[in-house]
Each structure stands twice: as C-alpha cells, then as structure tokens.
Coordinates of C-alpha atoms in Angstrom, one line a residue:
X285 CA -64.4 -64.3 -182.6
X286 CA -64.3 -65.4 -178.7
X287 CA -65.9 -62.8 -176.4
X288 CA -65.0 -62.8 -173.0
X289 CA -67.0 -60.7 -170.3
X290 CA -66.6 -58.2 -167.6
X291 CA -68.3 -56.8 -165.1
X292 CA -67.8 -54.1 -162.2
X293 CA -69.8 -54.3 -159.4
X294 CA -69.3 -50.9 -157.7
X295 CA -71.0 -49.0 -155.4
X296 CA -73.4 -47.1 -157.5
X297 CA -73.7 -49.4 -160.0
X298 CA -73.3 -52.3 -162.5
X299 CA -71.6 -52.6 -165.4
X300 CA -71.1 -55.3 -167.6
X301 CA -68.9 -55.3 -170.6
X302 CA -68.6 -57.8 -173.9
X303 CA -65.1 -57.5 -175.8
X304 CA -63.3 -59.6 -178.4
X305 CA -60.6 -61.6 -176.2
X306 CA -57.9 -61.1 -178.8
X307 CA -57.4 -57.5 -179.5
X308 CA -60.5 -55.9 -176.7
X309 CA -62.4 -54.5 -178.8
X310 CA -65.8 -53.8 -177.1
X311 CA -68.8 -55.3 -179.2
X312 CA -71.8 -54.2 -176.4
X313 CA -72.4 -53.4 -172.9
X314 CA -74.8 -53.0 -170.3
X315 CA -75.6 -51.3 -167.0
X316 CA -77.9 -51.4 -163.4
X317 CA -78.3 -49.0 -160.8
X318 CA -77.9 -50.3 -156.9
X319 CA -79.3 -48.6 -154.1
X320 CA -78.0 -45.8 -152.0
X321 CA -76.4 -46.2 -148.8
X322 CA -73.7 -47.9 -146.9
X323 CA -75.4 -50.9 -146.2
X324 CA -77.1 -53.0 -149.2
X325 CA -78.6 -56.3 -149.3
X326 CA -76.8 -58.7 -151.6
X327 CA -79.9 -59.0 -153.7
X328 CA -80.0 -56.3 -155.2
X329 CA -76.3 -56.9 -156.3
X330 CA -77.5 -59.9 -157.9
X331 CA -80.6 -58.4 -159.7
X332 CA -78.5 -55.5 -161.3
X333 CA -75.7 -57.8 -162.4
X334 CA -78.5 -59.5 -163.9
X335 CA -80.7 -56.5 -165.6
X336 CA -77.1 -55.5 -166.6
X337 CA -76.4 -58.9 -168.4
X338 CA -79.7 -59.1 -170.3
X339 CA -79.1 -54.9 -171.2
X340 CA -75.8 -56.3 -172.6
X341 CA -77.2 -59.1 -174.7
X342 CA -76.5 -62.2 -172.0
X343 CA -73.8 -64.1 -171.8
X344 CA -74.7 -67.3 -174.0
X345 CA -71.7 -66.6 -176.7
X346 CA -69.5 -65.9 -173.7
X347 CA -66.2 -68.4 -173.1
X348 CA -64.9 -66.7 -170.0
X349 CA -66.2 -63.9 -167.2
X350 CA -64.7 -62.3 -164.4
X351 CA -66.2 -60.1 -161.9
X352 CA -64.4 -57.1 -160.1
X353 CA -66.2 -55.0 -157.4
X354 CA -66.1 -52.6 -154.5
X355 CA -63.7 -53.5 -151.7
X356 CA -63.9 -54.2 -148.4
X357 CA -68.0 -54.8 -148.0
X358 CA -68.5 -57.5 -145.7
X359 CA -70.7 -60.1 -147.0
X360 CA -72.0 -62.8 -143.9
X361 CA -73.2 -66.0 -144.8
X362 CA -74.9 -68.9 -142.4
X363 CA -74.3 -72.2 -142.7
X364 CA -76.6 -72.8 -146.0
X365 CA -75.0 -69.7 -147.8
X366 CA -78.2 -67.5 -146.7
X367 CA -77.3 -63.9 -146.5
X368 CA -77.4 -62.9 -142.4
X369 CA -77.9 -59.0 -142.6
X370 CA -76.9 -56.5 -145.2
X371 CA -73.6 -56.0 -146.6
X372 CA -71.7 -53.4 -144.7
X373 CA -70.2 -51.1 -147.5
X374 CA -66.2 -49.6 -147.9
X375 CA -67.7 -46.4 -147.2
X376 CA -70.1 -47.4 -143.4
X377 CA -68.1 -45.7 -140.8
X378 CA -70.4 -47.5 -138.1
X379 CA -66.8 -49.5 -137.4
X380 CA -64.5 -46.4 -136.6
X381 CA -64.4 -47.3 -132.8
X382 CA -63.6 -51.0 -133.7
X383 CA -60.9 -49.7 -136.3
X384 CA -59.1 -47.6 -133.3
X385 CA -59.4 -50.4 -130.7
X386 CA -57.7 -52.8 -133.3
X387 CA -55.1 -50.6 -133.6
X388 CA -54.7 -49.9 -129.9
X389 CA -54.4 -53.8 -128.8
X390 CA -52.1 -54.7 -131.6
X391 CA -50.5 -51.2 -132.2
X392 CA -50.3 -49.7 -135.9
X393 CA -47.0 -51.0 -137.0
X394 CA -47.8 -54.5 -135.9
X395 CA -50.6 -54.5 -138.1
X396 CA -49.0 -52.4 -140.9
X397 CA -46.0 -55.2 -140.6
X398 CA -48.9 -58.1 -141.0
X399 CA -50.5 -57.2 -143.7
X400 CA -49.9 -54.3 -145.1
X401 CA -52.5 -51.9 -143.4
X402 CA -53.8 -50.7 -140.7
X403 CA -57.2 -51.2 -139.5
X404 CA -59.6 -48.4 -140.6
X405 CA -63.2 -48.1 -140.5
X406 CA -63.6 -49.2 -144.4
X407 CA -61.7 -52.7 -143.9
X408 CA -63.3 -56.1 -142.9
X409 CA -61.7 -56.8 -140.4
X410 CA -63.5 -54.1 -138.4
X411 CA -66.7 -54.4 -139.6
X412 CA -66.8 -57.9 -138.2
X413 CA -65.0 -56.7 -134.9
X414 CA -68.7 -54.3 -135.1
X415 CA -70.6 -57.2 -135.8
X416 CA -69.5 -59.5 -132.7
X417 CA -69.8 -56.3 -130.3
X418 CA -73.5 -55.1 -131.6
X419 CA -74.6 -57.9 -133.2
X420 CA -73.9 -60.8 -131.3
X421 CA -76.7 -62.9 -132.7
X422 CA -76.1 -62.0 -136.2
X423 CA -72.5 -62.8 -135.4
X424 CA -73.3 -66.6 -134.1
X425 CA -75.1 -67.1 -137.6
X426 CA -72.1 -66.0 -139.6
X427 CA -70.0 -69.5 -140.7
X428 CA -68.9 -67.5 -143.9
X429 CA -67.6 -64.2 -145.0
X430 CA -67.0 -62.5 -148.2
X431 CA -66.9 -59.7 -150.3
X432 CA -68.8 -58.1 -152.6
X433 CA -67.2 -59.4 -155.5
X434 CA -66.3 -63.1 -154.7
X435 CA -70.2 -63.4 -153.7
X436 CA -71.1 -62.3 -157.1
X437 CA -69.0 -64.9 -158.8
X438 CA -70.2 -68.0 -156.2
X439 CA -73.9 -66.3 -157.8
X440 CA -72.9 -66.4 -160.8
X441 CA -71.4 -69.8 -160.8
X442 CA -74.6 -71.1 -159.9
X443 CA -74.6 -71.0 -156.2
X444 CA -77.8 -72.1 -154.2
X445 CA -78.4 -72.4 -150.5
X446 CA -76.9 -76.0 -150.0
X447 CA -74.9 -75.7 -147.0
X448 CA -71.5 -75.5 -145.4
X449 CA -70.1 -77.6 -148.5
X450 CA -70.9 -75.3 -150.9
X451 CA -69.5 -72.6 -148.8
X452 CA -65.7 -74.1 -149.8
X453 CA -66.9 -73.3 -153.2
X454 CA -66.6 -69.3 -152.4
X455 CA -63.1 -68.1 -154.1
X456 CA -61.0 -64.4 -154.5
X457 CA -58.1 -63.5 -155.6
X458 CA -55.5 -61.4 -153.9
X459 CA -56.2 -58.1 -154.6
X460 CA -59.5 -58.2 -153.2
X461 CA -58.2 -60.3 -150.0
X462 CA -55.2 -57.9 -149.6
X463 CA -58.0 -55.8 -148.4
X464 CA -59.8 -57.2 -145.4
X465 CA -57.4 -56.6 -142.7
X466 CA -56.5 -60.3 -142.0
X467 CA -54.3 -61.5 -145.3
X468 CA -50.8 -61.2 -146.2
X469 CA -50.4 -60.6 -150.0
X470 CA -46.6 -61.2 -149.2
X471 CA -47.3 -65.0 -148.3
X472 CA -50.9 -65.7 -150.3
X473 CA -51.8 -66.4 -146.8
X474 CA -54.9 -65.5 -144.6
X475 CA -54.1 -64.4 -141.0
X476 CA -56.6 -66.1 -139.2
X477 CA -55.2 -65.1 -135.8
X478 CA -56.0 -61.6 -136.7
X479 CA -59.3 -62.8 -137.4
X480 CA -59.5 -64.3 -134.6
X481 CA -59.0 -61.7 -132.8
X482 CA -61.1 -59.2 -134.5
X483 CA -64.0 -61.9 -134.2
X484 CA -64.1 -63.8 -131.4
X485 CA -63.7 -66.6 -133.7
X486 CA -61.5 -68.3 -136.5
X487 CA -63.5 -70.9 -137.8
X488 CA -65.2 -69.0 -140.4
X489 CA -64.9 -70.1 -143.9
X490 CA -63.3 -68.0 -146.2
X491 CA -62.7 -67.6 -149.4
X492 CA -60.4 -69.3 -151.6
X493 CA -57.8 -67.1 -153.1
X494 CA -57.0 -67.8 -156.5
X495 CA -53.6 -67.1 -158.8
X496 CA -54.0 -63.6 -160.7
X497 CA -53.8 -65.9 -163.9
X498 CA -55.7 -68.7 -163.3
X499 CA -59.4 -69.9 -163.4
X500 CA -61.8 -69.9 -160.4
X501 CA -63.9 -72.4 -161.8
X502 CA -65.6 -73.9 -165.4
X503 CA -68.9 -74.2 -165.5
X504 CA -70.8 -75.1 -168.2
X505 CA -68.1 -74.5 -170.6
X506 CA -67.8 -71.1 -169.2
X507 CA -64.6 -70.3 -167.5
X508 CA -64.4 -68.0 -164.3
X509 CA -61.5 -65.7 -164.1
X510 CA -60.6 -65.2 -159.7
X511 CA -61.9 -61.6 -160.3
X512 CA -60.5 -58.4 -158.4
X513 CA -61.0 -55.5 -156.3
X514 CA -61.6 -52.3 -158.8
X515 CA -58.6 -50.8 -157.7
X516 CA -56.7 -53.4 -159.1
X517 CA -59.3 -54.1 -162.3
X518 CA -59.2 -50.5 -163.3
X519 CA -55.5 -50.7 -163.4
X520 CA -55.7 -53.8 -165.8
X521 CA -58.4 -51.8 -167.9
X522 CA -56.4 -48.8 -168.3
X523 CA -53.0 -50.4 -169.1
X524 CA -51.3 -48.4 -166.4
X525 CA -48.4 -50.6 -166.0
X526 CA -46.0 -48.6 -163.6
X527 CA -47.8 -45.2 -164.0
X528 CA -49.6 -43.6 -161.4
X529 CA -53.2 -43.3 -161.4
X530 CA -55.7 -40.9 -159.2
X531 CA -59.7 -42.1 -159.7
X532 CA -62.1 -39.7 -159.2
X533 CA -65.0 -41.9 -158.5
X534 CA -67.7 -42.0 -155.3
X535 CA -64.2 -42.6 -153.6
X536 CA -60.2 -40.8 -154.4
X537 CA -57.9 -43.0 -154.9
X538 CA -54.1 -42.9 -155.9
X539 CA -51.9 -46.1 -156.4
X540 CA -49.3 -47.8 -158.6
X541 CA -48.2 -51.0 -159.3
X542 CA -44.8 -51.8 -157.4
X543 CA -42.7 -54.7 -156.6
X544 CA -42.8 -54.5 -152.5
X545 CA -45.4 -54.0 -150.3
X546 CA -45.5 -51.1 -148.4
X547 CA -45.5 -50.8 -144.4
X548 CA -46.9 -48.1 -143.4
X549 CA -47.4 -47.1 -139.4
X550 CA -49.3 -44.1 -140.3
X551 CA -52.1 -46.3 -142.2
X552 CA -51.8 -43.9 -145.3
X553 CA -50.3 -46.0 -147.8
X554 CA -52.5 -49.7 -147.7
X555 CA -50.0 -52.0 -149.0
X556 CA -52.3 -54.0 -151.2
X557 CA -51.8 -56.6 -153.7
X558 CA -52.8 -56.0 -157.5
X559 CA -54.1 -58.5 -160.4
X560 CA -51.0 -59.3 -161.8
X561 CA -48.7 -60.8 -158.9
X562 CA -47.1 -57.6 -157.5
X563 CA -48.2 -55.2 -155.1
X564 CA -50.6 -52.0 -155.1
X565 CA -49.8 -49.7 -152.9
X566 CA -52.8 -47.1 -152.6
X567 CA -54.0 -44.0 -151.0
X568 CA -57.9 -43.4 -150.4
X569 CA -59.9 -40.9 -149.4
X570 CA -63.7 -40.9 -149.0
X571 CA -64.6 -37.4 -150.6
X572 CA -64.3 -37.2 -154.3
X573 CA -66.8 -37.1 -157.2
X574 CA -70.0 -36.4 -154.7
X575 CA -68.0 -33.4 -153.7
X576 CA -68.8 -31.7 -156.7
X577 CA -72.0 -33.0 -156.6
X578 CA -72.9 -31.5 -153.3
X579 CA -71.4 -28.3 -154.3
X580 CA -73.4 -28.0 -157.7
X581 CA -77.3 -28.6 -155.4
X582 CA -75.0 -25.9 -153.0
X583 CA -75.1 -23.1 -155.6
X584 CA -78.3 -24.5 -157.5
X585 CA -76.5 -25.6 -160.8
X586 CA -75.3 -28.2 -162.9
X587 CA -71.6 -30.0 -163.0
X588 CA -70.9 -28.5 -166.4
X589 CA -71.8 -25.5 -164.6
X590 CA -69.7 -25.4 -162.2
X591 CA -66.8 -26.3 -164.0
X592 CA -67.2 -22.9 -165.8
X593 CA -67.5 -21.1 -161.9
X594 CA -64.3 -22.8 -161.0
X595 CA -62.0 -22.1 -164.0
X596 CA -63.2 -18.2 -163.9
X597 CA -61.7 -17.9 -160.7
X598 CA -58.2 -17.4 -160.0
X599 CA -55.9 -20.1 -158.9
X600 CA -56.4 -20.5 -155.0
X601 CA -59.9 -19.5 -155.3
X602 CA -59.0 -15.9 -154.0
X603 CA -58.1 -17.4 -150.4
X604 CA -61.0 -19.7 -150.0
X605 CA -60.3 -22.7 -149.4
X606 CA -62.7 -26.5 -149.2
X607 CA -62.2 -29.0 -146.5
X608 CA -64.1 -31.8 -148.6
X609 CA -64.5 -34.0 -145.6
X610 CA -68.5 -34.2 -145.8
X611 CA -68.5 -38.2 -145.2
X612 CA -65.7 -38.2 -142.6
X613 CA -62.4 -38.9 -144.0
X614 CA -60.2 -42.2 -144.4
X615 CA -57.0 -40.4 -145.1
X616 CA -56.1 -38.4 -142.9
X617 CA -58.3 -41.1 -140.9
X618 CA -61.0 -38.6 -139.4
X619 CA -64.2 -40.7 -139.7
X620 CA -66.4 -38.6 -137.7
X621 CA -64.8 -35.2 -139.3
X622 CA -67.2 -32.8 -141.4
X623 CA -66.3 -30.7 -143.9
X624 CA -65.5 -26.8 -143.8
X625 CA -64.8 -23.8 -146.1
X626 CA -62.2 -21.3 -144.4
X627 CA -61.1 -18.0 -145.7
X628 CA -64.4 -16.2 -146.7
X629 CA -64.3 -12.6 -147.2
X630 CA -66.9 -10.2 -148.7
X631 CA -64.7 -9.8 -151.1
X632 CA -64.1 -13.3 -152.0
X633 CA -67.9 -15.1 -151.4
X634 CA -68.7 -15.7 -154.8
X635 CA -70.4 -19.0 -156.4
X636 CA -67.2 -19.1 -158.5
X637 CA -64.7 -18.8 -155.3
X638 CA -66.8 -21.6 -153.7
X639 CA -66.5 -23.7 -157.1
X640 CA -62.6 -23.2 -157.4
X641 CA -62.3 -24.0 -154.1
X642 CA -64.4 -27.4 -154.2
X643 CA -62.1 -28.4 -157.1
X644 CA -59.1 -27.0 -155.0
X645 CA -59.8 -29.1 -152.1
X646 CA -60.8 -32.1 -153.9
X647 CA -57.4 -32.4 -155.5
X648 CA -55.4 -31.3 -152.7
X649 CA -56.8 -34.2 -150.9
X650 CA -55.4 -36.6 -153.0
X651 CA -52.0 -34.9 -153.9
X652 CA -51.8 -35.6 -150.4
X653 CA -51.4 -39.3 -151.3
X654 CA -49.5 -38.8 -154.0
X655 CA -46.6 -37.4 -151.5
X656 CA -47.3 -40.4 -149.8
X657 CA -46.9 -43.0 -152.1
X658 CA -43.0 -40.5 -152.9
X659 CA -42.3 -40.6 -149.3
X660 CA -42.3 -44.4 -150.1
X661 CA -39.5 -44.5 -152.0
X662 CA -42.1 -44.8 -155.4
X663 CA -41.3 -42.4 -158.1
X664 CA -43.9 -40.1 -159.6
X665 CA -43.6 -38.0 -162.7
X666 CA -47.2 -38.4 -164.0
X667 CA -50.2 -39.2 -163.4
X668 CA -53.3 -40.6 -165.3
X669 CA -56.6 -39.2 -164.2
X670 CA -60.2 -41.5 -164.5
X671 CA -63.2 -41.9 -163.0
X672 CA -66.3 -39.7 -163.1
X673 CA -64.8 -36.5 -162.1
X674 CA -62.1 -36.6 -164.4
X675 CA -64.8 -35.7 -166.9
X676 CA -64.8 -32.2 -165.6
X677 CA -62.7 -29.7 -167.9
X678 CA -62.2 -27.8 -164.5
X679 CA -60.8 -31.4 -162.8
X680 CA -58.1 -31.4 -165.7
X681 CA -56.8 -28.3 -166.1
X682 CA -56.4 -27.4 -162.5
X683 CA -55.4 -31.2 -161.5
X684 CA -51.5 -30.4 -162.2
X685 CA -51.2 -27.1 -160.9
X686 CA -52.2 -28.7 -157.7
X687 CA -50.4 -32.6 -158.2
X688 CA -47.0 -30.6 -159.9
X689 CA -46.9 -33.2 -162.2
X690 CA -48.4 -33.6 -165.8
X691 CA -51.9 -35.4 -166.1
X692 CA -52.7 -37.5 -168.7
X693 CA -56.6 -37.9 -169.3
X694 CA -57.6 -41.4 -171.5
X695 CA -61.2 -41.4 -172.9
X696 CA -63.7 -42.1 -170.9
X697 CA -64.1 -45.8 -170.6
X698 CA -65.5 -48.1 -167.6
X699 CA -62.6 -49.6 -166.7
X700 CA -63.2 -51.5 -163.9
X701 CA -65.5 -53.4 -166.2
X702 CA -62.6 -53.2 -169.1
X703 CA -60.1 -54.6 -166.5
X704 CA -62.3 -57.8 -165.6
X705 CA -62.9 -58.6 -169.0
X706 CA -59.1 -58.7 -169.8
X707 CA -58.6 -60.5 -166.6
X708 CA -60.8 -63.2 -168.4
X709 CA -59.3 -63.2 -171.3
X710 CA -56.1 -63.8 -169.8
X711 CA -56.8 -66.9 -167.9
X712 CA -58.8 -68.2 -171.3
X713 CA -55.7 -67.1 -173.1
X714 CA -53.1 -69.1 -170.9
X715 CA -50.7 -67.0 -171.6
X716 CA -48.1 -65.5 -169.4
X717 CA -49.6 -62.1 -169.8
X718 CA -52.2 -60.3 -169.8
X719 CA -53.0 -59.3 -174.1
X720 CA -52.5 -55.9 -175.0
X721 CA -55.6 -54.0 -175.5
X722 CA -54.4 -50.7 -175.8
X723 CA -55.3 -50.3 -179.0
X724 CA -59.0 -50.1 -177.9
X725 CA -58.2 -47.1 -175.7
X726 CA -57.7 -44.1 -178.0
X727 CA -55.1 -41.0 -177.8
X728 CA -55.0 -39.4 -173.9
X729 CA -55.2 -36.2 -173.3
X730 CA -52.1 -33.8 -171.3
X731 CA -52.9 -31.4 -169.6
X732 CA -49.7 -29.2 -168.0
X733 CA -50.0 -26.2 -165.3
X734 CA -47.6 -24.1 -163.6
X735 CA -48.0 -25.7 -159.5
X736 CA -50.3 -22.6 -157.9
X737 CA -48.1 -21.2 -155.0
X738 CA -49.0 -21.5 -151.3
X739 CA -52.0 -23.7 -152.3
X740 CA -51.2 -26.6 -151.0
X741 CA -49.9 -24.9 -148.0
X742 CA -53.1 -23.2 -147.5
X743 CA -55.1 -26.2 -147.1
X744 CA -52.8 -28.2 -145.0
X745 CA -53.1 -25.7 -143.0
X746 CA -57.4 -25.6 -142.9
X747 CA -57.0 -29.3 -143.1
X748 CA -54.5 -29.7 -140.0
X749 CA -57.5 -27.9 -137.8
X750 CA -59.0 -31.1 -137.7
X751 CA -56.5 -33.3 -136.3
X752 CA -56.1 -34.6 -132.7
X753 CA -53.2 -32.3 -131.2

C-alpha cells in the first residue's frame, strides 16, 4: 500500500492526514493548535505541523506530501530566508487604508481586469503596501515573500537559512498565488508592476508557481506536491466538481469551480484560480463559525445549546435580526464595521430570538455571495455545506430556507487536509486526474426548506445601515 500525506495549515490549526493513494482511504491522522491572533510567527507554524506529524505516526512510509494552508498571510524573508516580523494573517485588517488607496490609484476595474480582484484588506498585496508605509525598516530587510503554505513546504523540504539562493527554492501553485493581489491565474504570470507599485519595489523573490499536477520538488525519495490555498484543497477533498460549496469555518466562504475567471469591479466575486487548472471564483466574508461562538459566551451556553434556542424560534427570529459583522467585514468590504442586532422588542428579546437570529444573519451573509456568484452568469441549484458550523443541526435545517436552494451536508471530514493528500497522490500518480476518492466520503445528508419570506429582505435592509451613502 503507498500512503501519501496531507496537511492543512489553517488558521486555528494543524492537520495532517495519512491515506492510501489508490482508493483514499484514511489509515491515521494528527493535529496541533496555533496561536490566536492575526499576526503569528512562522514558528509556531512549523512546530504544530511537526507535533501534528509525530501525533499522526511521521512521515517515514510516506511517498508523497502536499501542504495546503490559509491564504493571503504574508510571510517576509531576508536575504538568508530569516523570518523579518510575524506573518500578517487573511483576517489583520491593519491594511484596510492600503487596500482603499490601491484601489483609488489604479481604480477597481483596473485591478479586477489584472487579476481577478480587487485589493482588500485580507490580500498581499496590501499588507506589503502596510509594511513599506509603517515599516520601512522591516520593509528594506524583506528580499522574499510568501505565504503561509509555500513556507511550510520550503520547511519541510529541508530549508535552512543559506541565503538568497535558496530563496529560488520557495514554490506555489496557482491557487494560492491567485490570491495575493499581483498574479494573473489567466496567464500563470506574476504582475510584478503591481508589485511594484504596492511596494516600492519589484525585486523581491517570489515564489515559483508550480502546474496543479506536477511535483514541487523530490527529496529524499519523497515527492512534494505544489500544494494549495484551502479554498481550493477543500474543494479537491470534498469532490465538489462543479457544485457549489459554502464553508462555515473561522471565515464564510462560497465558490465553485468554473471555466473563466471572473471580473468583478465591485470586489465581491475574487476571481481565483483552483487546484485543477480552471478557475475559482469565491465570495468571503470574515464572520462565520466564531459567530456562534460569540453568541453561545453571549447567552452563557454551549453550541449544542444554542442550536436548540434557534430552531425553537420561528423563522425570522420574530423580527430580530444579526448584523454578524463583529471582525469588520470583507464582503460587503466594511473592515472597520461592528456588528448590530436591530428589531428588539419586549416581546421578541428572548435567548432563543437572539440564537435564531445569529444563525439568520450568519447565513444571510453568505447567500449574499451566492447571488453573487448567479449574477455572474454561474448556475446554482445546490449547495454543499462544510466546515465547523455545518455541524450545527440549527446551521442545516435553516441553511435552505435562507440560500432557496437544497443543501447537501457530507460527514464531517477535514478536508482541506483530505484535499492535499489527493493533490499528492495525483502528482505521484501521473495521471491526468486527480483518483476518485469518493468512496471514502460516505452518504450526504439533504436537507430542504420552504425560503422564509421577507428574511432576506429584512437584513439587507439592517445590513445596508452600514454602507457609505
């Protein structure tokens, strides 16, 4: 039996999965906690991927890896590969006033025609537009930026602090790239003028990008898959194909694989690439799992628990209604927003009003992307739900009376991980596609619900009290 493995580097965590290459069939696994907060240093990256190796039983009887992570981060190296401050995270909104002064010297649909996005405080690119404007010195020592997930690998592959030549050793893969703000999926090719722009500078070394199917590196007998974003893992580690999917993780996030990039002005639809060789376009929102998690410390109970509050109330929470936007939001792109409950009565103040409504809002956020992602052109008739929250009962029954579409639930699996590992075996493989592990997945779950009327109205319109008019 040849094992491959995978591992997801996310925000909260690491995860590391072993499966048979052939037919995926998961023989053990292991996991590491990171720190909290929006800006990390690497290290502790690199100790959990390795407390989540050994927890997994190491990698000796592995023939190929790949390594998927958070997007975005920005990862500065120095001229000997040394780390020059902590990793900026997706979810740092230090870089919102960078973001909008990208956007106002280029203008959104230049950007959005470039590459596929336009600057927000979560990509790259305006986190190192941060960096030369606060940090000038730190900014002078940078020769070399990654992300998360293409440090990992160079770790992984053995890297050691040698200098500028083993900085051309650094390697991503499209998906990951698509997301920094200065490279064109459509072309394979970085924009370094964009770079340039953002930084002062266009020397920096970057990394690599490597073909969805092919390996990164072989070392030791061990061959390195080019990795990807999680976005783009999870959708290999689910077997989404052309369905959509909406992940309930630390972040929201709804996307489908398509066969043109979108360019979009409004910067709601990121036109990003996906593992395979076609695009991803993708809708995110900061606020998702945590908002359940800041709602159950609200009323002093447990998640369980409040998935109980929120299905005894009626649909539309009896008028109240959750603005989830408690880290700012990315879309609509309010990063200094907070979030709101509107509609309280004396009638309607309840713990189980307040739980409906946290649900409510949740979802309503990201059906928002799903209308996105139809005003595209890109069909949707149903969606699969992952991630933590998707755990919820509440989170599934109530997800299509506020989407309008069916929702398909698969068991809970970390695919991020799961996606990595058939990256890996895929480029061990050769072969022209990706193998089919569905097998490993078990039945889904549907869940169907009449679309709860006015809704969805109701919070556009609490929502629409926080934008610029």
């Amino acid at each position: 039996m040849t094992l491959v493995a995978g591992v997801d580097s996310s925000t909260q965590s690491c995860k590391v999965v072993i499966r048979d290459a052939e037919t995926g069939r998961l023989v053990r696994q292991g996991r590491a906690p990171h720190p909290a907060g929006t800006e990390v240093d690497p290290e502790h990256w690199w100790r959990a991927v390795q407390a989540a190796v050994s927890a997994a039983g190491g990698l000796d009887d592995v023939a190929a890896i790949s390594v998927a992570g958070q997007q975005h981060g920005m990862v500065c190296l120095d001229d000997r590969g040394r780390v020059v401050r902590d990793a900026l995270l997706w979810n740092d909104t230090r870089s919102a006033a960078a973001a909008a002064e990208l956007v106002a010297e280029r203008g959104a649909a230049q950007w959005a025609a470039a590459v596929g996005t336009v600057p927000v405080a979560s990509l790259t690119v305006t986190k190192l537009r941060w960096l030369a404007q606060h940090e000038p010195e730190h900014a002078a020592r940078t020769a070399a930026v990654c992300l998360p997930h293409d440090w990992l690998t160079w770790r992984l592959r053995g890297a050691t602090h040698l200098g500028a030549a083993h900085l051309d050793k650094l390697a991503t893969d499209r998906s990951d790239a698509s997301g920094t703000g200065y490279f064109d999926a459509r072309s394979g090719e970085y924009r370094r003028d964009l770079l340039g722009a953002a930084f002062g500078r266009n020397d920096l070394v970057l990394p690599r990008v490597i073909a969805p199917r092919e390996p990164s590196a072989v070392v030791g007998g061990v061959v390195f898959g080019p990795g990807a974003g999680d976005n783009a893992a999870a959708m290999l580690g689910v077997h989404a194909g052309d369905d959509t999917v909406v992940s309930l993780g630390t972040s929201g996030v709804v996307t489908t694989r398509h066969d043109r990039q979108p360019a979009d002005p409004t910067g709601i639809v990121a036109g990003f690439a996906d593992a395979t060789g076609a695009f991803l376009p993708l809708v995110c929102t900061l606020n998702a799992a945590r908002v359940l998690d800041v709602v159950a410390g609200l009323l002093g109970v447990d998640l369980a628990t409040v998935s109980d509050l929120a299905l005894s109330a009626p649909p539309g929470a009896d008028g109240v209604v959750l603005v989830p936007y408690l880290e700012g939001e990315r879309t609509p792109n309010l990063p200094s927003a907070t979030g709101a409950l509107h509609g309280l009565t004396l009638r309607n103040a309840t713990p189980a009003s307040v739980a409906r409504a946290a649900v409510e809002g949740m979802l309503c956020g990201l059906a928002a992307g799903l209308d996105a992602l139809t005003a595209h052109g890109i069909r949707v008739s149903t969606v699969r739900l992952i991630g933590g929250a998707a755990a919820s009962p509440a989170v599934r029954r109530i997800a299509p009376a506020v989407f309008g579409v069916p929702v398909t639930v698969p068991p809970p699996g970390e695919y991020v991980a799961d996606g990595a590992a058939r990256q890996a075996a895929w480029v061990l493989s050769g072969r022209a596609e990706p193998p089919d592990w569905s097998g490993t997945l078990g039945s889904p779950l549907r869940y169907d619900a009449p679309a709860t009327p006015g809704l969805r109205d109701r919070y556009a319109e609490a929502s629409g009290r926080f934008l610029p008019r």
